[in-house]
Coordinates of C-alpha atoms in Angstrom, one line a residue:
X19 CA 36.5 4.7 -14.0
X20 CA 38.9 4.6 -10.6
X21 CA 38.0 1.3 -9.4
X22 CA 36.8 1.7 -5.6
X23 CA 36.4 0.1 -2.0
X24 CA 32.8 0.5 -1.5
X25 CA 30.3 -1.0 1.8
X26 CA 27.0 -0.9 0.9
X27 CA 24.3 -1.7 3.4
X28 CA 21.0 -3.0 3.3
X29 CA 22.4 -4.9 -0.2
X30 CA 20.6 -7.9 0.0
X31 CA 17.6 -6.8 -2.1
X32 CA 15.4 -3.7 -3.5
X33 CA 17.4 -0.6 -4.0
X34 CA 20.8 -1.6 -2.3
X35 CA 20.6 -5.2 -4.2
X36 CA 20.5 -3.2 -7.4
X37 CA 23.4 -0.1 -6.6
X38 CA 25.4 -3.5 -5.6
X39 CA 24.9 -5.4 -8.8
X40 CA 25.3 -1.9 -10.9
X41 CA 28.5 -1.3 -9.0
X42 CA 29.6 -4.2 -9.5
X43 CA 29.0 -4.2 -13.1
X44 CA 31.2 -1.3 -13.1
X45 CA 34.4 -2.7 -11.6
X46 CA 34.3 -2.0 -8.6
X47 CA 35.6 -3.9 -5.2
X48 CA 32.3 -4.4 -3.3
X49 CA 31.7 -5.0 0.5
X50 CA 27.8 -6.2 0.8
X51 CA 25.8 -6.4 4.2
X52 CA 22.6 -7.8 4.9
X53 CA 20.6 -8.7 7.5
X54 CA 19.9 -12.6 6.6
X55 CA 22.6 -15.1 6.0
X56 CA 20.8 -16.9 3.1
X57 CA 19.5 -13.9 1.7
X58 CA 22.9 -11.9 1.5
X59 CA 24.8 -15.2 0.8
X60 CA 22.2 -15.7 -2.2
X61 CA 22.7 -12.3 -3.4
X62 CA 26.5 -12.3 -3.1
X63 CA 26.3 -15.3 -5.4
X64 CA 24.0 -14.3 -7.7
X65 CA 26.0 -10.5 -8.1
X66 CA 29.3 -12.9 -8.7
X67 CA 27.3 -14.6 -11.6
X68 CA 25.8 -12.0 -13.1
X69 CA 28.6 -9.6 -13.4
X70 CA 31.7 -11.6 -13.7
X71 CA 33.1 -9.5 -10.9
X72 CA 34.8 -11.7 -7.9
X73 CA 35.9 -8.8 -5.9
X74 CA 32.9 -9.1 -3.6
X75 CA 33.0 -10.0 0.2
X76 CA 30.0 -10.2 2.7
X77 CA 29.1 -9.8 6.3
X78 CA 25.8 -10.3 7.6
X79 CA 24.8 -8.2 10.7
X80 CA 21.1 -6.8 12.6
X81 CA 22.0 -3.5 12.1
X82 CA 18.5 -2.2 14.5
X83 CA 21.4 -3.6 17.7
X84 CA 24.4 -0.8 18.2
X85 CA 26.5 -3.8 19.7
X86 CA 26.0 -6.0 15.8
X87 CA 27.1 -2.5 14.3
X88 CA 29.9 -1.7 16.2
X89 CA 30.9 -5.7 15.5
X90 CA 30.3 -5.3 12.1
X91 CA 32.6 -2.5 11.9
X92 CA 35.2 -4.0 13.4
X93 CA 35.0 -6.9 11.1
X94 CA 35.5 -4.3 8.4
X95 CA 38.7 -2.6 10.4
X96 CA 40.0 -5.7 10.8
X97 CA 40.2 -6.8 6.9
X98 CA 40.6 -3.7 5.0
X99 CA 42.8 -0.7 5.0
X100 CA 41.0 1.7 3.7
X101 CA 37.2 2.8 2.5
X102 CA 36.6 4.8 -0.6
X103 CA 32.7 4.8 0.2
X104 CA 30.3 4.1 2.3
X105 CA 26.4 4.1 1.4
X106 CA 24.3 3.8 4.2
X107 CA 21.0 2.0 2.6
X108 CA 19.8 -0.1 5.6
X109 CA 16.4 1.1 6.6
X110 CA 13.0 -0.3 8.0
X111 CA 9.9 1.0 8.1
X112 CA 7.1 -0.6 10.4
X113 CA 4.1 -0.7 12.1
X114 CA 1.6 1.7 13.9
X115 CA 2.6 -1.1 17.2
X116 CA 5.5 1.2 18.7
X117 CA 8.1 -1.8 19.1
X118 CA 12.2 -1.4 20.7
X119 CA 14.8 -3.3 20.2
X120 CA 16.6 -5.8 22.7
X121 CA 18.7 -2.8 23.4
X122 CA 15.6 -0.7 24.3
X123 CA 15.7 1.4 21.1
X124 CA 12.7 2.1 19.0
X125 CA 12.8 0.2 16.3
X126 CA 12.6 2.5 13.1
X127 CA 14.7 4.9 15.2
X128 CA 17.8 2.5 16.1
X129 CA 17.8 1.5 12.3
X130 CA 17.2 4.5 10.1
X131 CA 19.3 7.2 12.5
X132 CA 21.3 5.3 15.1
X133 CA 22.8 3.1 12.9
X134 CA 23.7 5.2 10.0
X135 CA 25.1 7.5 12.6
X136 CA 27.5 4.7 14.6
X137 CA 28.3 2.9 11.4
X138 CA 29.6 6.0 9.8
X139 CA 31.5 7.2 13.1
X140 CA 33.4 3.8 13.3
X141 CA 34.2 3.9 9.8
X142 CA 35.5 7.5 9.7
X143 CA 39.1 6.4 10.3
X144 CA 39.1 3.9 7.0
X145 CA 37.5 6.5 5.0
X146 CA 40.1 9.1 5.8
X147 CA 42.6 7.0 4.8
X148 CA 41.2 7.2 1.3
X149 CA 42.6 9.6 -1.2
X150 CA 39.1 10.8 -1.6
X151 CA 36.1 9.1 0.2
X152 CA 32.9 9.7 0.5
X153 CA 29.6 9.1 2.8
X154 CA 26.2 8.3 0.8
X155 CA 23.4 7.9 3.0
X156 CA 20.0 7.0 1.8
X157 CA 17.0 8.9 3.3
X158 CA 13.8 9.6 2.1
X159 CA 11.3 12.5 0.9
X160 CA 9.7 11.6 4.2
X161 CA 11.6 13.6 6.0
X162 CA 9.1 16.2 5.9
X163 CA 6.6 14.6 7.4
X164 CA 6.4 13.3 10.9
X165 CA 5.9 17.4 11.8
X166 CA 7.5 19.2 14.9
X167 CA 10.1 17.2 16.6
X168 CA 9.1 16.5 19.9
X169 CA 12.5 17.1 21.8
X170 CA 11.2 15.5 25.2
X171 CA 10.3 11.9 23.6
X172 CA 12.4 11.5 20.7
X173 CA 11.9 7.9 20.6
X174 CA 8.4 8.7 20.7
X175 CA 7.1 7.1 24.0
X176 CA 4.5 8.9 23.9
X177 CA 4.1 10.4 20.2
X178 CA 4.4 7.3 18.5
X179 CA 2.9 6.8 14.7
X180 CA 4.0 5.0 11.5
X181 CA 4.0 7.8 9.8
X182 CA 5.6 9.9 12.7
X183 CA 8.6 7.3 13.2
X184 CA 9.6 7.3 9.7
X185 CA 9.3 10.4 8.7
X186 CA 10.9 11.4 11.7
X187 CA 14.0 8.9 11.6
X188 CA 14.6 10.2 8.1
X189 CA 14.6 13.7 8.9
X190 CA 17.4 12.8 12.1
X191 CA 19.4 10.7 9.6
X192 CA 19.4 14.3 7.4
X193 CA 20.3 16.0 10.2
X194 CA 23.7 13.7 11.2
X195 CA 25.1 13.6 7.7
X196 CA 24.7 17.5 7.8
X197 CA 26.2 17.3 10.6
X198 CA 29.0 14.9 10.1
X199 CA 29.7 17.1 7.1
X200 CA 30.4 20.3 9.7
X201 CA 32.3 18.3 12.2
X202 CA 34.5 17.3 9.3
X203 CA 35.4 20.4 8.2
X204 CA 36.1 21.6 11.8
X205 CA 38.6 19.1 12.4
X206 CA 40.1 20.7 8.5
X207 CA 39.4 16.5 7.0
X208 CA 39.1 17.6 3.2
X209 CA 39.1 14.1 2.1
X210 CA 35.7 12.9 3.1
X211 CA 32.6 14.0 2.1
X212 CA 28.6 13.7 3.4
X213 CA 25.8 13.2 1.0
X214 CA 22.4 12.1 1.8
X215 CA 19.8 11.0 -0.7
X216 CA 16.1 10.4 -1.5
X217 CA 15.9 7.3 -4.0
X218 CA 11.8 8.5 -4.7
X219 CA 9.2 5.7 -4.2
X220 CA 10.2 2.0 -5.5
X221 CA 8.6 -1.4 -5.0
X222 CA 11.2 -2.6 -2.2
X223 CA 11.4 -4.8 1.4
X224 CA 10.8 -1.7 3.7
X225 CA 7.6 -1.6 3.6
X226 CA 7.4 -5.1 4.7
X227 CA 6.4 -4.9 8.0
X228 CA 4.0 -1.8 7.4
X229 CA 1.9 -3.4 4.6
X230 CA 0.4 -5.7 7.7
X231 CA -1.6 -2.6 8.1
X232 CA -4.7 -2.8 6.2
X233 CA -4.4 1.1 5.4
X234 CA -1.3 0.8 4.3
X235 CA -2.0 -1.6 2.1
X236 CA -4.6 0.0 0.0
X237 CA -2.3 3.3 0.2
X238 CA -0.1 1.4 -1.8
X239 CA -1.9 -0.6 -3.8
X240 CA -3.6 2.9 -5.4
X241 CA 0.5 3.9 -5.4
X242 CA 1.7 1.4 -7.1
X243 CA 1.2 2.7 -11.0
X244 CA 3.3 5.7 -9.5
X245 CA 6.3 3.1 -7.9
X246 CA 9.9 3.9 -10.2
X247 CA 12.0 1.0 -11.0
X248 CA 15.0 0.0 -8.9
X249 CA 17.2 1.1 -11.2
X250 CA 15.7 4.4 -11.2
X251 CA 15.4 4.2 -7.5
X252 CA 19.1 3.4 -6.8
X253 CA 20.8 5.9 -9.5
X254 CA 21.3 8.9 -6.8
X255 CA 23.1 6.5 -4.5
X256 CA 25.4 5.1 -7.5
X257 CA 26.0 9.0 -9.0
X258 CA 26.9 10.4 -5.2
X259 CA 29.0 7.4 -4.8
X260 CA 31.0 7.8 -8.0
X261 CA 30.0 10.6 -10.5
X262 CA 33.1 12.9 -10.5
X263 CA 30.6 15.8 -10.9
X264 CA 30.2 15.9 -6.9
X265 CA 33.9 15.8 -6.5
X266 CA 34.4 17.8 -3.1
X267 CA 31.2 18.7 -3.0
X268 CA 29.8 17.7 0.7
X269 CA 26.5 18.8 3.0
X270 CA 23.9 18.1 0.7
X271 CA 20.2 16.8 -0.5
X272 CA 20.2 14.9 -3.7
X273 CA 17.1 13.2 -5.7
X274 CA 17.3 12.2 -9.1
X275 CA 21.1 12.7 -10.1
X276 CA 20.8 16.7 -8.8
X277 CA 20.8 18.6 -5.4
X278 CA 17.6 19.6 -4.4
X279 CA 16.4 22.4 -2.6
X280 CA 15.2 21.4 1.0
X281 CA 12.2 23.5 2.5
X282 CA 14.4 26.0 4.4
X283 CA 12.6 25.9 7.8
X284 CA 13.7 22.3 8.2
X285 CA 17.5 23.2 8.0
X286 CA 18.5 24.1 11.3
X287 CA 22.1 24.2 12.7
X288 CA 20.6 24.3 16.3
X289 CA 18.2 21.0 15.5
X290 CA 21.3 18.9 14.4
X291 CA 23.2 19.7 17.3
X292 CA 20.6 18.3 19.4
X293 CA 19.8 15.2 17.5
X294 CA 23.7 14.8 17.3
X295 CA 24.5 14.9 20.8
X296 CA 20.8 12.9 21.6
X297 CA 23.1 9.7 19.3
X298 CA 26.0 10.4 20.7
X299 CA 25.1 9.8 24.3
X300 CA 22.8 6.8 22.7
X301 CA 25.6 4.9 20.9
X302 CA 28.3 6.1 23.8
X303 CA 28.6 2.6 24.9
X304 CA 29.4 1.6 21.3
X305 CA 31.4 4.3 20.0

């Protein structure tokens, strides 16, 4: 297998701790984030020991702030030359307390849609400088909840809900790569491609914050016999990032190793657009 340059977010445990230590395992050069120093340095050590692999490097970053991911990616400018992939695995789900961010984001917005969206923009000119490069991001089945997008409070002000903001912020994050995909192909970049993901429902972090609500808890706690492994969880992310078998194949929706079909009345050229220029005009000051 072509050995590759590949940033993986979110690595520092659940499903982006295992497509690291899989990828890894495989030969390839890997560039882990995380949000904790300990953590990621922990898991950066432990990846080293367990797979004999030293071509690992780590950056640590709050990926919820636009000013730590435009750092961050400016970090990665600054040392490499090139990306061969990105996967985009940082995500957060929280509480039915509508909370923002220092920057005045809300929350599960800034880190499941914003920050997918910036990270990949800044990184576009690394990945293009790959012979062939491509764009994982991980979203969720989720996406078709949250139901109609309220286009006047799309940080839901005033529409706020667990359930809402998640589903939501997956559905946006769908949106982006879909769109990211179109905007490549406008500009004629055949080198690049956009595939988002659903890694089905695994016993991980993101749910960390949510489980403080007693509902959620039980929810889970009668889901649990129904949880898939990590390894099952993160085997999408690890076939879109290397499988030649999607080889030039950009723009879509993949769960268990296969595109899926997405309900139809959610695929809207007009709705990613709108969430498109809504990000750009967020992350402006960053971008």
């Amino acid at each position: 297998m072509e050995k590759k340059i590949i940033l993986i977010t979110g690595a520092s445990s659940g499903i982006g701790k295992e497509t690291a230590m899989t990828l890894a395992k495989q030969g390839h050069q890997l560039i882990i984030h995380g949000r904790d120093p300990e953590k990621t340095k922990n898991v950066f050590n432990e990846i080293i020991a367990i797979t004999g692999n030293n071509d690992i490097d780590m950056f640590t970053a709050d990926l919820s702030l636009m000013a730590e991911v435009k750092d961050f990616a400016d970090k990665i400018a600054a040392r490499y030359d090139r990306l061969d992939v990105l996967i985009n695995n940082a995500g957060g789900q929280f509480g039915e307390t509508r909370l923002t961010t220092s920057e005045g984001h809300e929350r599960t917005f800034a880190i499941n849609t914003l920050a997918p969206f910036l990270l990949t923009k800044l990184l576009l000119p690394l990945l293009e400088k790959s012979a062939s490069a491509r764009v994982v991001t991980v979203s969720s089945a989720s996406y078709q909840q949250g139901g109609d997008v309220p286009w006047d409070d799309i940080e839901l002000e005033h529409h706020y809900s667990l359930t809402k903001s998640y589903g939501l912020s997956k559905r946006y994050v769908w949106w982006l790569m879909r769109q990211f995909a179109v905007e490549l192909e406008k500009r004629g970049v055949k080198n690049v491609t956009v595939n988002t993901c659903e890694p089905g429902s695994a016993k991980t972090d993101l749910a960390r914050e949510s489980l403080k609500e007693t509902w959620f808890r039980v929810l889970m706690f009668l889901w649990t016999p129904m949880l898939w492994s990590l390894e099952k969880a993160a085997a999408t992310s690890i076939y879109l990032a290397t499988s030649p078998e999607v080889e030039g194949k950009t723009g879509g929706f993949y769960g268990k190793c296969r595109e899926l079909k997405v309900k139809q009345k959610l695929i809207s050229a007009e709705s990613q657009q709108r969430i498109w220029n809504y990000c750009e005009q967020a992350t402006a000051e960053w971008a």
